[in-house]
Amino acid sequence: MKPSTPRRRGGRSAAPAQAAPAAPAAQPTARPDKAPGTDPVAQAAAVVRAAYDALLDAQGQVAVATAQLDEARAAAPRLSPRLAAAADAVDAARSAQATADASLDAADRVLADRDGAVRVAEAKLEELNTSTQAVGVGQLVAAEERQAKAVRDRAAAAEELSAARRVAQRSEQELTAAQEHLEQVRADPGPGPASVVSADTKLAKLRRAQAAAEGAYADAQQAHRQVAADAAKGNPLAGPRLQHFQSLEEFVSDYVLENWERDNGSTHTDLRWCAKWWEHPEAITRLEHVWEAFEAARREPPPAMSSWWRDHLDHHMARLTDPRGPFEHCDHTTGTHRCLPPWNADPAPDGLFEDTFESETAIERAKVRDIADQRAAHHAAVAEVPVDAAAEHPNTDQTTPIPTEGVGA
């Protein structure tokens, strides 16, 4: 888009001039040999809009189905019968293991007691056998019997301990199996209630449809870009696209201010606006770029215009209407108007920055220097010519011409 040419005020741009002719058409210009209804670019844009509408519809259906699934799950039992049974089995196995562990500990203590009784009986028998005093036969037989009984009791306690260990090992294995089964059931709890299954199946189907709609929208956008590029390459006579607004002033007055609704009167002191915005260079620069982005975005499929509002108009208008912005000393309600002076900058030392790029300003400065050099040379030549020699000048007007080529260009 060619920006408006601003008027000059104190060395800075001030107000917009007329730009390109207005054109109400929002679609790219059709080829001369094609009717508007058969323009491939317009057709591709229509396909993009249809794909975008289909995508929005698919997203809405997925949102509704997700809510329905949540409602079905909330109304269904928290645990399925299969999962509840598996959890109960784990609890029972854990309780059985605790009982087995307690029995194992008790059997271990009994064996320790029986082992101590054997050692006591053996020591008593050894004492009787080695006694220097006379020991009756009855005492010796009784001691031997007690020692034999203690050994038998220890053997029985050892057998009970072995049995308790086997029970504890079996209980531990059963608990491990029950826990593994519970994890399997949790991973695949089964179909669940019919309402949940139905809602889940519907949601999965709609999500697949949404994914297909997203792919179709992306394909339509790519096709639109390709068709537009092909049309631009294959139609050199079509010329530049017409702009919707003829000038920056028309864009600001007829679109921005018509759609930007804010109360910037006396009740709100945090907003500033100037009716003579076109005398503020920053306002001109920002709004020209906003206009340029608008002319590009309006030709793109949705949601290009929504992005333009968010990324361009909202951003720049917030800066312009800020109380510390360019309209800080302006008040449209009272007619107060004062432009802020430009900031100063001292010239940089020669050679600090390299002029590595050709630019329009550099070409303009070189042209001005050439004209100045030509004028200086002319004045020097005139100063050296005698007064009488002026009549012999070969020009028809008998004067030396002053170079004017490029002046004011």
XYZ file of C-alpha atoms in Angstrom:
409
model
C 0.000 0.000 0.000
C 1.348 3.432 -0.910
C 1.163 5.657 2.201
C -0.338 9.099 2.112
C 2.077 11.969 1.573
C 1.922 14.222 4.673
C 2.237 17.973 4.676
C 5.356 19.483 6.217
C 5.226 21.323 9.524
C 8.422 22.547 11.088
C 10.462 19.884 9.273
C 8.109 17.026 10.263
C 5.190 15.325 8.544
C 1.814 16.718 9.561
C -1.272 15.784 7.515
C -2.191 13.120 4.939
C -2.820 13.844 1.298
C -4.847 11.830 -1.197
C -3.753 8.247 -1.873
C -4.924 5.682 -4.424
C -8.493 5.776 -5.846
C -11.177 4.171 -3.701
C -12.567 0.744 -4.506
C -15.343 -0.979 -2.554
C -14.315 -4.432 -3.703
C -12.721 -6.419 -0.914
C -11.515 -9.306 -3.088
C -8.461 -9.218 -5.381
C -9.062 -7.797 -8.847
C -10.167 -10.479 -11.273
C -8.353 -11.070 -14.531
C -9.750 -9.104 -17.484
C -10.648 -12.345 -19.254
C -12.561 -13.779 -16.302
C -15.913 -12.871 -14.839
C -15.929 -12.129 -11.097
C -17.883 -15.304 -10.436
C -15.156 -17.458 -12.011
C -12.185 -15.728 -10.416
C -10.074 -18.588 -8.976
C -8.722 -16.390 -6.177
C -12.231 -15.452 -5.042
C -13.323 -19.080 -5.287
C -10.337 -20.198 -3.195
C -11.152 -17.540 -0.593
C -14.746 -18.802 -0.458
C -13.456 -22.334 0.129
C -11.306 -21.047 2.989
C -14.287 -19.303 4.599
C -16.395 -22.452 4.285
C -13.605 -24.570 5.799
C -13.234 -22.095 8.657
C -16.976 -22.205 9.378
C -16.861 -26.012 9.326
C -13.945 -25.992 11.760
C -15.793 -23.693 14.160
C -18.830 -25.973 13.998
C -16.676 -29.045 14.704
C -15.021 -27.340 17.672
C -18.417 -26.438 19.092
C -19.681 -30.009 18.759
C -16.560 -31.352 20.503
C -17.075 -28.913 23.377
C -20.695 -30.038 23.813
C -19.763 -33.736 23.645
C -17.003 -33.229 26.223
C -19.479 -31.668 28.638
C -21.928 -34.534 28.065
C -19.212 -37.110 28.802
C -18.309 -35.317 32.036
C -21.966 -35.362 33.084
C -22.257 -39.094 32.308
C -19.160 -39.893 34.338
C -20.397 -37.807 37.260
C -23.709 -39.680 37.288
C -22.087 -43.135 36.987
C -20.678 -45.101 39.979
C -17.158 -44.115 40.886
C -15.914 -47.737 40.653
C -17.028 -50.394 38.215
C -18.023 -53.754 39.746
C -14.933 -55.389 38.268
C -12.643 -52.740 39.684
C -14.368 -52.853 43.064
C -13.952 -56.645 43.228
C -10.264 -56.362 42.388
C -9.786 -53.742 45.081
C -11.596 -55.942 47.639
C -9.347 -58.877 46.697
C -6.272 -56.766 47.364
C -7.626 -55.728 50.753
C -8.352 -59.365 51.673
C -4.917 -60.511 50.527
C -3.251 -57.726 52.472
C -5.192 -58.723 55.611
C -4.251 -62.393 55.127
C -0.601 -61.497 54.748
C -0.718 -59.459 57.947
C -2.190 -62.461 59.796
C 0.429 -64.779 58.311
C 3.235 -62.429 59.284
C 1.896 -62.296 62.857
C 1.711 -66.125 63.006
C 5.258 -66.350 61.677
C 6.531 -64.010 64.351
C 4.715 -66.009 67.067
C 6.105 -69.320 65.768
C 9.581 -67.870 65.721
C 9.238 -66.811 69.354
C 7.916 -70.256 70.357
C 10.862 -71.949 68.683
C 13.236 -69.679 70.535
C 11.539 -70.606 73.828
C 11.677 -74.330 73.007
C 15.325 -74.065 72.110
C 16.013 -72.434 75.468
C 14.121 -75.223 77.275
C 16.267 -77.831 75.526
C 19.453 -76.126 76.634
C 18.185 -75.938 80.248
C 17.190 -79.642 80.256
C 20.522 -80.672 78.763
C 22.396 -78.606 81.326
C 20.391 -80.192 84.200
C 21.023 -83.677 82.897
C 24.718 -82.933 82.471
C 24.827 -81.622 86.037
C 23.302 -84.851 87.425
C 25.611 -87.049 85.391
C 28.721 -85.228 86.584
C 27.655 -84.747 90.175
C 30.058 -86.168 92.813
C 27.196 -86.764 95.113
C 25.030 -89.787 94.965
C 22.148 -89.313 92.503
C 19.101 -91.463 92.635
C 18.027 -93.417 89.597
C 14.664 -91.691 89.664
C 16.215 -88.255 89.458
C 18.362 -89.235 86.541
C 15.450 -90.807 84.646
C 13.290 -87.742 85.255
C 16.035 -85.437 83.967
C 16.471 -87.529 80.843
C 12.731 -87.479 80.239
C 12.587 -83.686 80.597
C 15.478 -83.327 78.164
C 13.814 -85.642 75.633
C 10.500 -83.781 75.952
C 12.240 -80.440 75.435
C 13.835 -81.776 72.257
C 10.464 -83.040 70.993
C 8.846 -79.664 71.769
C 11.630 -77.864 69.917
C 11.142 -80.063 66.862
C 7.399 -79.374 66.908
C 8.028 -75.634 67.213
C 10.446 -75.800 64.284
C 7.811 -77.571 62.192
C 5.219 -74.943 63.137
C 7.695 -72.205 62.152
C 8.261 -73.841 58.768
C 4.517 -74.062 58.232
C 4.101 -70.404 59.229
C 6.833 -69.448 56.743
C 5.052 -71.321 53.952
C 1.776 -69.590 54.802
C 3.481 -66.179 54.864
C 5.139 -66.813 51.481
C 1.849 -67.959 49.986
C 0.079 -64.888 51.404
C 2.735 -62.617 49.928
C 2.348 -64.257 46.516
C -1.430 -63.928 46.696
C -1.124 -60.238 47.607
C 1.267 -59.634 44.704
C -1.097 -61.375 42.300
C -4.072 -59.393 43.611
C -2.183 -56.118 43.218
C -1.132 -56.980 39.657
C -4.722 -57.860 38.812
C -5.909 -54.564 40.274
C -3.432 -52.647 38.088
C -4.653 -54.537 35.027
C -8.252 -53.719 35.860
C -7.379 -50.071 36.396
C -5.663 -49.975 33.007
C -8.665 -51.592 31.363
C -11.659 -51.228 33.666
C -14.042 -52.499 31.016
C -16.823 -50.729 29.183
C -18.376 -49.174 32.247
C -21.948 -47.854 32.274
C -23.707 -47.649 28.916
C -24.198 -43.882 29.210
C -20.465 -43.319 29.650
C -19.584 -45.658 26.785
C -22.027 -43.897 24.462
C -20.771 -40.413 25.374
C -17.141 -41.468 25.036
C -17.736 -43.027 21.612
C -19.528 -39.900 20.402
C -16.716 -37.648 21.615
C -14.060 -39.748 19.893
C -15.987 -39.549 16.616
C -16.370 -35.768 16.873
C -12.685 -35.338 17.682
C -11.801 -37.212 14.511
C -14.150 -34.915 12.598
C -12.495 -31.867 14.185
C -9.050 -33.119 13.172
C -10.299 -33.577 9.612
C -11.772 -30.056 9.635
C -8.465 -28.628 10.857
C -6.661 -30.393 8.026
C -9.198 -29.168 5.471
C -8.855 -25.593 6.739
C -5.055 -25.740 6.510
C -5.257 -27.203 2.993
C -7.721 -24.504 1.919
C -5.437 -21.761 3.242
C -2.461 -23.224 1.389
C -4.491 -23.547 -1.803
C -5.671 -19.930 -1.482
C -2.105 -18.688 -1.101
C -0.970 -20.732 -4.086
C -3.845 -19.588 -6.306
C -3.260 -15.959 -5.341
C 0.458 -16.278 -6.112
C -0.248 -17.971 -9.453
C -2.779 -15.281 -10.340
C -0.288 -12.533 -9.537
C 2.401 -14.173 -11.674
C 0.130 -14.995 -14.587
C -1.724 -11.668 -14.797
C 0.803 -8.843 -15.252
C -1.882 -6.569 -16.746
C -4.061 -6.711 -13.665
C -1.998 -4.012 -11.951
C -1.955 -3.307 -8.217
C -4.946 -4.180 -6.093
C -7.292 -1.337 -5.354
C -7.455 -0.090 -1.802
C -10.699 0.048 0.105
C -10.084 3.584 1.392
C -8.853 6.435 -0.753
C -6.774 8.203 1.894
C -5.588 7.957 5.459
C -8.078 10.639 6.489
C -10.948 8.615 5.038
C -9.708 5.452 6.780
C -9.476 7.195 10.162
C -12.755 9.099 9.883
C -14.928 6.458 8.218
C -13.567 3.287 9.796
C -11.392 3.786 12.878
C -13.451 6.474 14.598
C -16.735 4.858 13.521
C -15.759 1.559 15.175
C -13.593 2.733 18.102
C -16.078 3.448 20.900
C -14.546 4.987 24.014
C -15.789 7.663 26.418
C -12.972 10.198 26.376
C -14.968 13.083 27.852
C -14.548 14.824 31.183
C -15.517 11.720 33.185
C -12.467 9.856 31.921
C -9.076 11.510 32.212
C -7.049 8.457 31.221
C -7.722 8.826 27.476
C -6.557 11.508 25.069
C -7.674 12.291 21.534
C -7.031 15.198 19.208
C -9.444 16.253 16.482
C -6.411 17.572 14.607
C -4.633 14.232 14.766
C -3.234 14.920 11.303
C -0.940 17.581 12.798
C 0.803 14.988 14.998
C 3.573 13.161 13.104
C 3.478 10.107 15.379
C -0.265 9.733 14.853
C 0.182 9.923 11.075
C 2.951 7.322 11.078
C 1.161 4.867 13.353
C -2.220 5.194 11.638
C -0.677 4.810 8.178
C 0.827 1.498 9.225
C -2.500 0.459 10.762
C -4.196 1.325 7.463
C -1.572 -0.600 5.509
C -2.153 -3.677 7.690
C -5.934 -3.266 7.279
C -5.729 -3.267 3.473
C -3.694 -6.488 3.603
C -5.780 -8.230 6.277
C -9.173 -7.572 4.660
C -8.160 -9.715 1.668
C -7.181 -12.655 3.855
C -9.641 -15.310 5.052
C -10.828 -15.416 8.671
C -9.602 -14.785 11.279
C -7.273 -12.226 9.670
C -9.406 -9.205 10.575
C -9.741 -10.344 14.178
C -5.951 -10.627 14.366
C -5.659 -7.155 12.810
C -7.812 -5.670 15.575
C -5.793 -7.391 18.297
C -2.280 -6.907 16.905
C -2.577 -3.554 15.119
C -5.553 -1.316 15.923
C -5.784 -2.104 19.643
C -2.033 -1.753 20.078
C -1.520 1.543 18.257
C -4.702 3.226 19.487
C -3.689 2.411 23.065
C -0.389 4.190 22.451
C -1.985 7.178 20.745
C -4.703 7.729 23.370
C -2.370 7.214 26.324
C -2.317 10.301 28.604
C 1.462 10.468 28.097
C 1.206 9.946 24.348
C 1.312 12.418 21.462
C -2.083 13.919 22.450
C -0.959 14.671 26.017
C -1.615 18.420 25.674
C -4.753 18.108 23.542
C -8.415 18.044 24.586
C -11.057 17.759 21.895
C -13.782 18.799 24.365
C -12.190 22.214 24.987
C -10.394 22.676 21.690
C -6.984 22.634 23.354
C -4.335 21.585 20.875
C -0.548 21.563 21.103
C 1.945 19.326 19.355
C 4.932 18.035 21.244
C 8.321 19.169 19.924
C 10.625 16.545 18.418
C 13.439 15.129 20.507
C 16.928 16.360 19.749
C 19.916 14.304 18.653
C 23.487 15.501 18.188
C 25.185 14.514 14.906
C 27.320 11.404 15.235
C 31.074 11.720 14.570
C 32.143 11.167 10.961
C 32.931 7.544 10.218
C 31.104 6.145 13.250
C 28.458 4.483 11.079
C 29.162 3.054 7.641
C 26.837 3.867 4.765
C 26.566 0.314 3.494
C 23.162 0.546 1.823
C 21.766 2.576 -1.049
C 18.777 4.635 0.056
C 16.392 7.214 -1.324
C 17.640 9.804 1.157
C 21.253 9.253 0.087
C 20.331 9.650 -3.588
C 18.381 12.838 -2.814
C 21.296 14.305 -0.850
C 23.719 13.502 -3.691
C 21.391 15.183 -6.193
C 21.199 18.319 -4.049
C 25.003 18.393 -3.751
C 25.376 18.080 -7.555
C 22.997 20.999 -8.121
C 24.864 23.096 -5.563
C 28.180 22.277 -7.248
C 26.776 23.235 -10.671
C 25.525 26.556 -9.339
C 28.837 27.285 -7.645
C 30.725 26.517 -10.857
C 28.365 28.740 -12.838
C 28.803 31.673 -10.480
C 32.573 31.242 -10.573
C 32.546 31.238 -14.383
C 30.357 34.356 -14.556
C 32.663 36.190 -12.173
C 35.620 35.585 -14.514
C 33.874 36.826 -17.722
C 34.449 40.550 -18.597
C 31.405 42.779 -18.664
C 31.703 43.462 -22.427
C 31.905 39.737 -23.148
C 28.362 39.183 -21.989
C 27.047 40.583 -25.278
C 28.988 37.957 -27.219
C 27.368 35.018 -25.433
C 26.224 32.460 -28.010
C 22.879 31.766 -26.320
C 19.796 33.342 -27.839
C 19.026 35.221 -24.636
C 22.731 36.160 -24.352
C 22.925 34.981 -20.721
C 24.559 32.019 -19.097
C 21.865 29.510 -18.066
C 21.610 28.427 -14.434
C 21.253 24.656 -14.004
C 17.850 23.824 -12.583
C 17.551 20.112 -13.306
C 16.409 18.225 -10.250
C 15.580 21.289 -8.153
C 12.523 20.585 -6.058
C 12.386 16.992 -7.281
